[in-house]
Short mmCIF file of C-alpha atoms and ligand atoms in Angstrom, two decimals:
data_model
loop_
_atom_site.label_atom_id
_atom_site.label_comp_id
_atom_site.label_asym_id
_atom_site.label_seq_id
_atom_site.Cartn_x
_atom_site.Cartn_y
_atom_site.Cartn_z
CA MET A 113 36.55 38.66 8.85
CA GLU A 114 37.92 35.75 10.69
CA ASN A 115 34.78 35.64 12.78
CA ASP A 116 32.93 35.38 9.50
CA LEU A 117 34.93 32.41 8.48
CA GLN A 118 34.45 30.67 11.69
CA ASN A 119 30.57 31.38 12.20
CA LEU A 120 30.20 29.82 8.50
CA GLU A 121 32.16 26.86 9.27
CA ALA A 122 30.20 26.50 12.28
CA GLU A 123 27.19 26.94 10.23
CA ILE A 124 28.22 24.65 7.47
CA GLY A 125 28.96 22.05 10.18
CA SER A 126 25.65 21.67 11.75
CA ALA A 127 23.91 22.32 8.17
CA LEU A 128 25.75 18.72 7.41
CA ALA A 129 25.26 17.04 10.56
CA ALA A 130 21.42 17.42 10.04
CA VAL A 131 21.18 16.25 6.42
CA ALA A 132 19.66 12.84 6.41
CA ASP A 133 19.32 11.93 2.65
CA THR A 134 20.32 13.19 -0.85
CA PRO A 135 18.01 15.86 -1.41
CA ALA A 136 19.22 17.52 1.80
CA LEU A 137 22.54 17.44 0.90
CA GLU A 138 21.98 18.93 -2.45
CA ALA A 139 20.09 22.00 -0.71
CA VAL A 140 23.37 22.06 1.56
CA ARG A 141 25.33 22.27 -1.54
CA ILE A 142 23.37 24.75 -3.36
CA LYS A 143 23.13 26.99 -0.35
CA TYR A 144 26.73 26.92 0.69
CA PHE A 145 29.28 25.17 -2.05
CA ALA A 146 27.45 26.44 -5.52
CA LYS A 147 28.73 29.55 -7.72
CA SER A 148 26.10 31.75 -6.03
CA GLY A 149 26.58 30.03 -2.67
CA LEU A 150 27.55 31.87 0.45
CA ILE A 151 31.06 30.57 0.10
CA THR A 152 31.73 32.57 -2.66
CA SER A 153 30.41 35.62 -1.56
CA LEU A 154 32.85 35.67 1.21
CA MET A 155 35.59 34.81 -1.20
CA GLU A 156 34.79 38.19 -3.05
CA LYS A 157 35.07 39.87 0.28
CA VAL A 158 38.74 38.70 0.43
CA GLY A 159 39.29 40.49 -2.87
CA GLN A 160 37.86 43.68 -1.60
CA ALA A 161 40.12 43.60 1.77
CA PRO A 162 43.26 45.84 1.94
CA LYS A 163 46.21 44.94 -0.05
CA GLU A 164 48.50 43.99 3.36
CA GLN A 165 45.78 41.59 4.72
CA ARG A 166 45.24 39.63 1.49
CA PRO A 167 47.94 37.39 2.10
CA VAL A 168 46.97 35.84 5.19
CA LEU A 169 43.24 36.37 4.72
CA GLY A 170 43.83 34.10 1.45
CA LYS A 171 45.41 31.42 3.68
CA GLN A 172 42.53 31.14 6.11
CA VAL A 173 40.15 31.25 3.37
CA ASN A 174 42.07 28.30 1.53
CA GLU A 175 42.09 26.07 4.94
CA PHE A 176 38.91 26.94 5.76
CA LYS A 177 37.54 25.84 2.13
CA GLY A 178 39.55 22.62 2.25
CA ARG A 179 38.09 21.48 5.76
CA VAL A 180 34.52 22.36 4.65
CA ASN A 181 34.90 20.83 1.39
CA ALA A 182 36.23 17.63 3.18
CA ALA A 183 33.38 17.74 5.43
CA PHE A 184 31.03 17.88 2.36
CA GLU A 185 32.47 15.06 0.54
CA GLU A 186 32.52 12.91 3.80
CA LYS A 187 29.01 13.54 4.26
CA LYS A 188 28.25 12.47 0.79
CA SER A 189 30.08 9.38 0.73
CA ALA A 190 28.62 8.34 4.22
CA LEU A 191 25.23 8.92 2.47
CA GLU A 192 26.31 6.81 -0.40
CA SER A 193 27.51 3.95 1.50
CA LYS A 194 24.22 3.99 3.76
CA ALA A 195 22.35 3.85 0.42
CA GLU A 196 24.26 0.96 -1.13
CA ALA A 197 23.88 -0.66 2.02
CA ALA A 198 20.07 -0.52 2.07
CA GLY A 199 20.37 -1.62 -1.55
CA VAL A 200 18.55 1.57 -2.73
CA ASP A 201 19.64 3.81 -5.65
CA GLU A 202 18.19 7.32 -4.39
CA THR A 203 18.71 8.59 -7.83
CA LEU A 204 15.99 6.60 -9.24
CA PRO A 205 12.47 8.25 -9.49
CA GLY A 206 9.88 7.00 -7.31
CA ARG A 207 7.31 4.33 -7.97
CA PRO A 208 3.84 5.86 -8.07
CA VAL A 209 1.56 5.18 -5.68
CA PRO A 210 -1.90 4.89 -7.03
CA ALA A 211 -4.29 6.55 -4.92
CA GLY A 212 -7.69 4.77 -3.77
CA SER A 213 -11.16 6.74 -3.93
CA LEU A 214 -14.54 6.16 -2.46
CA HIS A 215 -16.36 3.77 -4.53
CA PRO A 216 -19.74 5.63 -6.35
CA ILE A 217 -22.10 3.50 -4.53
CA TYR A 218 -20.60 4.60 -1.10
CA ALA A 219 -20.24 8.13 -2.52
CA ALA A 220 -23.99 8.53 -3.07
CA ARG A 221 -24.75 6.83 0.37
CA ASP A 222 -22.49 9.47 1.89
CA ARG A 223 -23.70 12.37 0.25
CA ALA A 224 -27.18 11.02 1.04
CA ILE A 225 -26.13 10.80 4.99
CA ALA A 226 -24.68 14.35 5.00
CA ILE A 227 -28.44 15.64 3.86
CA PHE A 228 -29.83 13.71 6.74
CA ARG A 229 -27.96 14.67 9.24
CA ARG A 230 -28.31 18.15 8.28
CA LEU A 231 -32.12 17.38 9.17
CA GLY A 232 -31.20 16.11 12.49
CA PHE A 233 -30.96 12.35 11.96
CA SER A 234 -28.56 9.81 13.15
CA LEU A 235 -26.99 6.92 11.87
CA ALA A 236 -28.03 3.23 13.03
CA GLU A 237 -26.93 0.04 11.43
CA GLY A 238 -28.22 -3.85 11.83
CA PRO A 239 -26.50 -6.76 10.56
CA ASP A 240 -26.61 -8.34 6.94
CA VAL A 241 -27.59 -12.09 8.21
CA GLU A 242 -30.83 -11.28 10.23
CA THR A 243 -33.65 -13.58 11.48
CA GLU A 244 -36.93 -14.07 9.89
CA HIS A 245 -38.27 -12.21 13.05
CA TYR A 246 -36.48 -8.82 12.19
CA ASN A 247 -36.98 -9.13 8.45
CA PHE A 248 -40.45 -10.02 8.31
CA ASP A 249 -42.32 -10.94 11.27
CA ALA A 250 -41.80 -7.77 13.38
CA LEU A 251 -42.62 -5.91 10.34
CA ASN A 252 -45.83 -7.07 9.90
CA THR A 253 -45.24 -9.24 7.25
CA PRO A 254 -47.69 -12.38 7.45
CA ALA A 255 -46.13 -15.99 6.85
CA ASP A 256 -47.51 -16.44 3.25
CA HIS A 257 -45.87 -13.19 2.28
CA PRO A 258 -44.50 -14.00 -1.42
CA ALA A 259 -41.25 -12.23 -0.42
CA ARG A 260 -40.34 -14.72 1.95
CA ASN A 261 -40.32 -17.72 -0.69
CA GLU A 262 -36.92 -19.44 -0.84
CA GLY A 263 -36.94 -18.22 -4.53
CA ASP A 264 -36.82 -14.61 -3.55
CA THR A 265 -34.87 -14.68 -0.47
CA PHE A 266 -31.36 -16.40 0.37
CA TYR A 267 -31.95 -18.65 3.33
CA LEU A 268 -28.46 -19.43 5.02
CA ALA A 269 -27.58 -23.26 4.34
CA ASP A 270 -26.09 -23.45 7.81
CA GLN A 271 -28.78 -22.58 10.17
CA SER A 272 -26.36 -23.46 13.12
CA LEU A 273 -24.56 -19.87 12.94
CA ARG A 274 -24.31 -17.77 15.87
CA LEU A 275 -25.23 -14.22 15.36
CA ALA A 276 -23.16 -11.26 16.61
CA ALA A 277 -24.10 -9.98 20.24
CA ASP A 278 -27.49 -9.78 21.48
CA GLY A 279 -29.44 -10.94 18.07
CA ASP A 280 -28.71 -14.51 19.17
CA ARG A 281 -29.85 -14.42 22.54
CA ASP A 282 -33.60 -13.89 21.21
CA ARG A 283 -33.41 -15.73 17.98
CA ARG A 284 -36.75 -16.32 16.24
CA GLY A 285 -37.26 -17.96 13.03
CA ARG A 286 -34.32 -18.77 10.32
CA LEU A 287 -31.41 -17.03 9.59
CA LEU A 288 -31.36 -14.99 6.12
CA LEU A 289 -29.58 -12.58 4.50
CA ARG A 290 -31.85 -9.31 4.97
CA THR A 291 -33.94 -8.33 1.95
CA GLN A 292 -34.37 -4.89 2.86
CA THR A 293 -32.75 -2.43 5.74
CA SER A 294 -36.24 -2.32 7.39
CA PRO A 295 -35.27 -4.82 9.95
CA VAL A 296 -33.22 -1.95 11.35
CA GLN A 297 -36.32 -0.15 12.24
CA ILE A 298 -37.18 -2.83 14.82
CA ARG A 299 -33.48 -3.12 16.57
CA VAL A 300 -33.47 0.79 16.83
CA LEU A 301 -37.07 0.62 18.59
CA GLU A 302 -36.54 -2.11 20.79
CA LYS A 303 -33.59 -0.39 22.35
CA ALA A 304 -34.51 3.31 22.14
CA THR A 305 -37.01 5.47 23.82
CA PRO A 306 -38.73 8.09 21.29
CA PRO A 307 -37.78 10.59 20.04
CA VAL A 308 -36.18 8.46 17.28
CA ARG A 309 -34.93 10.12 14.00
CA ILE A 310 -32.52 7.79 12.56
CA ILE A 311 -31.15 6.59 8.80
CA ALA A 312 -29.92 3.07 8.35
CA PRO A 313 -27.88 2.63 5.13
CA GLY A 314 -26.55 -1.14 4.56
CA ARG A 315 -26.35 -3.74 2.07
CA CYS A 316 -29.32 -6.03 0.92
CA TYR A 317 -29.81 -9.33 -0.86
CA ARG A 318 -32.58 -10.88 -3.07
CA ARG A 319 -32.81 -13.88 -5.34
CA ASP A 320 -33.59 -11.58 -8.24
CA GLU A 321 -32.90 -12.27 -11.88
CA ILE A 322 -29.77 -9.84 -12.57
CA ASP A 323 -30.24 -7.08 -15.43
CA ALA A 324 -29.26 -3.58 -15.82
CA THR A 325 -31.61 -2.69 -12.71
CA HIS A 326 -31.71 -5.66 -10.52
CA GLY A 327 -28.74 -7.37 -8.75
CA ILE A 328 -28.70 -9.88 -6.20
CA ALA A 329 -26.66 -7.62 -3.41
CA PHE A 330 -27.53 -4.09 -3.31
CA HIS A 331 -27.58 -1.19 -0.81
CA GLN A 332 -30.37 0.88 0.78
CA MET A 333 -30.94 3.50 2.87
CA GLU A 334 -33.57 3.05 5.36
CA GLY A 335 -35.50 6.05 7.39
CA LEU A 336 -37.42 6.14 10.96
CA VAL A 337 -38.91 8.98 13.00
CA VAL A 338 -41.28 8.29 15.66
CA ALA A 339 -41.83 10.70 18.13
CA GLU A 340 -45.40 12.39 19.71
CA GLY A 341 -47.35 13.78 17.12
CA VAL A 342 -45.59 12.83 14.05
CA SER A 343 -47.69 13.77 10.79
CA LEU A 344 -48.03 12.60 7.28
CA ALA A 345 -47.44 16.17 6.49
CA GLU A 346 -43.77 15.59 7.92
CA MET A 347 -43.05 12.68 6.38
CA LYS A 348 -43.85 14.22 2.72
CA GLY A 349 -41.99 17.31 3.56
CA THR A 350 -38.92 15.80 4.76
CA MET A 351 -39.17 13.12 1.38
CA GLU A 352 -39.25 16.28 -0.35
CA LEU A 353 -36.55 18.14 0.87
CA PHE A 354 -34.08 15.38 1.10
CA PHE A 355 -34.75 14.39 -2.52
CA ARG A 356 -34.44 18.12 -3.93
CA GLU A 357 -31.18 18.56 -2.06
CA LEU A 358 -29.92 15.33 -3.55
CA LEU A 359 -31.30 15.28 -7.28
CA GLY A 360 -31.97 19.04 -7.91
CA HIS A 361 -34.37 21.87 -6.64
CA ASP A 362 -36.55 21.70 -9.70
CA LEU A 363 -37.86 18.07 -8.90
CA LYS A 364 -41.46 17.68 -9.05
CA PHE A 365 -43.28 14.36 -6.52
CA ARG A 366 -46.14 12.19 -6.82
CA PHE A 367 -47.07 10.47 -3.64
CA ARG A 368 -48.65 7.19 -5.30
CA PRO A 369 -50.60 5.15 -2.56
CA HIS A 370 -49.06 1.79 -2.22
CA PHE A 371 -48.75 -1.15 0.26
CA PHE A 372 -46.11 -2.27 2.75
CA PRO A 373 -46.98 -4.42 5.42
CA PHE A 374 -44.99 -2.24 7.98
CA THR A 375 -46.51 1.01 7.33
CA GLU A 376 -50.25 2.31 7.04
CA PRO A 377 -50.94 4.36 4.84
CA SER A 378 -48.28 3.45 2.34
CA PHE A 379 -46.62 5.45 -0.60
CA GLU A 380 -44.61 5.22 -3.23
CA VAL A 381 -42.86 8.43 -4.34
CA ASP A 382 -42.16 9.27 -7.97
CA ALA A 383 -40.17 11.86 -9.28
CA SER A 384 -39.79 13.94 -12.15
CA ARG A 385 -37.78 16.55 -13.53
CA PRO A 386 -37.34 18.54 -16.66
CA GLY A 387 -34.97 16.99 -18.86
CA ASN A 388 -35.99 13.92 -17.20
CA LEU A 389 -33.82 11.80 -14.44
CA VAL A 390 -33.49 9.01 -16.53
CA LYS A 391 -33.57 8.71 -20.47
CA GLY A 392 -37.21 8.39 -21.86
CA LYS A 393 -39.00 8.13 -18.41
CA GLU A 394 -40.44 11.12 -16.89
CA TRP A 395 -41.70 9.61 -13.78
CA LEU A 396 -39.33 7.55 -11.53
CA GLU A 397 -39.89 5.65 -8.68
CA ILE A 398 -37.20 6.32 -6.08
CA CYS A 399 -38.55 5.46 -2.73
CA GLY A 400 -41.20 4.18 -0.41
CA CYS A 401 -42.40 5.52 2.75
CA GLY A 402 -45.30 5.30 5.01
CA MET A 403 -46.52 5.93 8.66
CA VAL A 404 -45.27 3.20 10.70
CA HIS A 405 -47.80 0.63 11.58
CA PRO A 406 -49.02 0.52 15.16
CA LYS A 407 -48.08 -3.03 14.81
CA VAL A 408 -44.56 -2.59 14.23
CA LEU A 409 -44.38 -0.09 17.00
CA GLN A 410 -46.06 -2.48 19.39
CA ASN A 411 -43.92 -5.31 18.12
CA ALA A 412 -40.79 -3.33 19.15
CA GLY A 413 -42.28 -2.52 22.62
CA ILE A 414 -43.35 1.50 21.77
CA ASP A 415 -47.07 2.28 22.87
CA PRO A 416 -48.72 3.24 19.46
CA GLU A 417 -51.44 5.22 21.28
CA LYS A 418 -48.66 7.82 22.55
CA TYR A 419 -46.16 7.71 19.35
CA THR A 420 -46.65 7.83 15.64
CA GLY A 421 -43.89 8.02 13.01
CA PHE A 422 -42.97 7.66 9.28
CA ALA A 423 -40.46 5.39 7.70
CA PHE A 424 -38.85 5.26 4.25
CA GLY A 425 -36.08 3.08 2.04
CA PHE A 426 -34.95 3.62 -0.99
CA GLY A 427 -32.11 1.74 -3.33
CA ILE A 428 -28.67 3.80 -3.17
CA GLU A 429 -27.75 2.23 -6.48
CA ARG A 430 -30.77 3.78 -8.05
CA ILE A 431 -29.51 7.35 -6.57
CA ALA A 432 -26.18 6.78 -8.14
CA MET A 433 -27.42 6.03 -11.27
CA MET A 434 -29.78 9.04 -11.15
CA LEU A 435 -26.53 11.45 -10.20
CA HIS A 436 -24.25 9.89 -12.77
CA HIS A 437 -26.47 9.17 -15.56
CA VAL A 438 -25.67 5.60 -15.48
CA ASN A 439 -28.55 3.30 -17.11
CA ASP A 440 -27.12 -0.29 -16.11
CA LEU A 441 -26.10 -1.11 -12.73
CA ARG A 442 -23.83 -3.73 -13.44
CA LEU A 443 -21.32 -1.29 -14.43
CA PHE A 444 -20.82 -0.53 -10.92
CA THR A 445 -19.63 -3.88 -9.57
CA GLU A 446 -17.56 -4.94 -12.95
CA GLY A 447 -14.51 -3.44 -11.22
CA ASP A 448 -13.58 -1.68 -14.49
CA ALA A 449 -11.55 1.09 -13.15
CA ARG A 450 -11.69 3.58 -16.36
CA PHE A 451 -15.41 3.59 -15.28
CA LEU A 452 -15.22 4.08 -12.00
CA ARG A 453 -12.31 6.68 -12.23
CA GLN A 454 -14.79 9.10 -14.06
CA LEU A 455 -17.36 8.53 -11.04
CA SER A 456 -15.42 9.10 -8.03
CA PRO A 457 -12.01 11.26 -8.35
CA ALA A 458 -9.19 10.14 -6.25
CA VAL A 459 -9.45 11.23 -2.39
N1 DAH B 1216 -38.21 -1.99 2.72
C1 DAH B 1216 -38.76 -1.69 1.47
C2 DAH B 1216 -38.40 -2.46 0.38
O1 DAH B 1216 -37.31 -2.87 0.25
C3 DAH B 1216 -38.69 0.04 1.19
C4 DAH B 1216 -39.47 0.90 2.13
C5 DAH B 1216 -40.80 1.02 2.00
C6 DAH B 1216 -38.74 0.94 3.44
C7 DAH B 1216 -41.78 2.00 2.72
C8 DAH B 1216 -39.85 1.82 4.16
C9 DAH B 1216 -40.93 1.89 3.90
O2 DAH B 1216 -39.16 2.23 5.61
O3 DAH B 1216 -41.95 2.88 5.15
O4 DAH B 1216 -39.06 -2.30 -1.03
#
């Protein structure tokens, strides 16, 4: 019995020593000091001891209780004065910390990235502030192309700005905010030796009238595959597989001949699906693509006799609108948390 008391006292002593806050103290109280705690069960043992031992035992137990109770009270007041000194009332409920979440545009981007990663694509990036060379010339865009107008493209008022890293060394043409992610094609090809298989998501800028489907800053995802013997069939298969994974396996496609200066032949991809992707529209234009123009390969120092490739580009806002059945792009940037919360659950 005496041993039991000693052991328990040592145990309580180290439990109290380890207590650092009120909840921990409460746990110690419940384990040892409460009605159903270990001290009470020890007291019950005293009651069961032979009659002649009880007076001695009782005295020991009372002294034991005196000591452990005092130790408990001492710890309690030490904690209280610590909290007071820190100006903290530990009995108040905590303040909720709002958890952030990924913006739906970026969540859509990440879904697209995940699919392309499974198809063996890696990520590439380029700067938002570009040169005319990368954004237009190297992409085989003629000097009189309408997209180059000051009415369509944001040229930087301060042309003395220095570009990050190597972009500044061979700066050609005026500085502008990139109108598409396509310049990343050139930046990647200049550095890499094929095979190249990349996607490049990023922000783009255009001097558009803002409406339900146009913003002046938006996101695109560019794709580029260059290797020996890359065919149009591979392009078509890649596009179909990607969009079916993203938007539904019942998607139908239409590859409409189109014109882009940096691809030949070029296509616009329309998709359609039973029940429609967007209300009231059977076919929706979702992507531009084509076989990389030999001049583009040449401009980036790649031999077009040896290598072929395909490229594609699509708007991420448009994807997010389809994924969430949102019909006005502006909702994404108004910052109304009630709207955003519905589309991206807290992480
Ligand atoms: N850059 C084009 C645009 O902004 C989209 C695009 C079309 C990208 C065809 C490509 C492509 O890589 O091959 O409209």
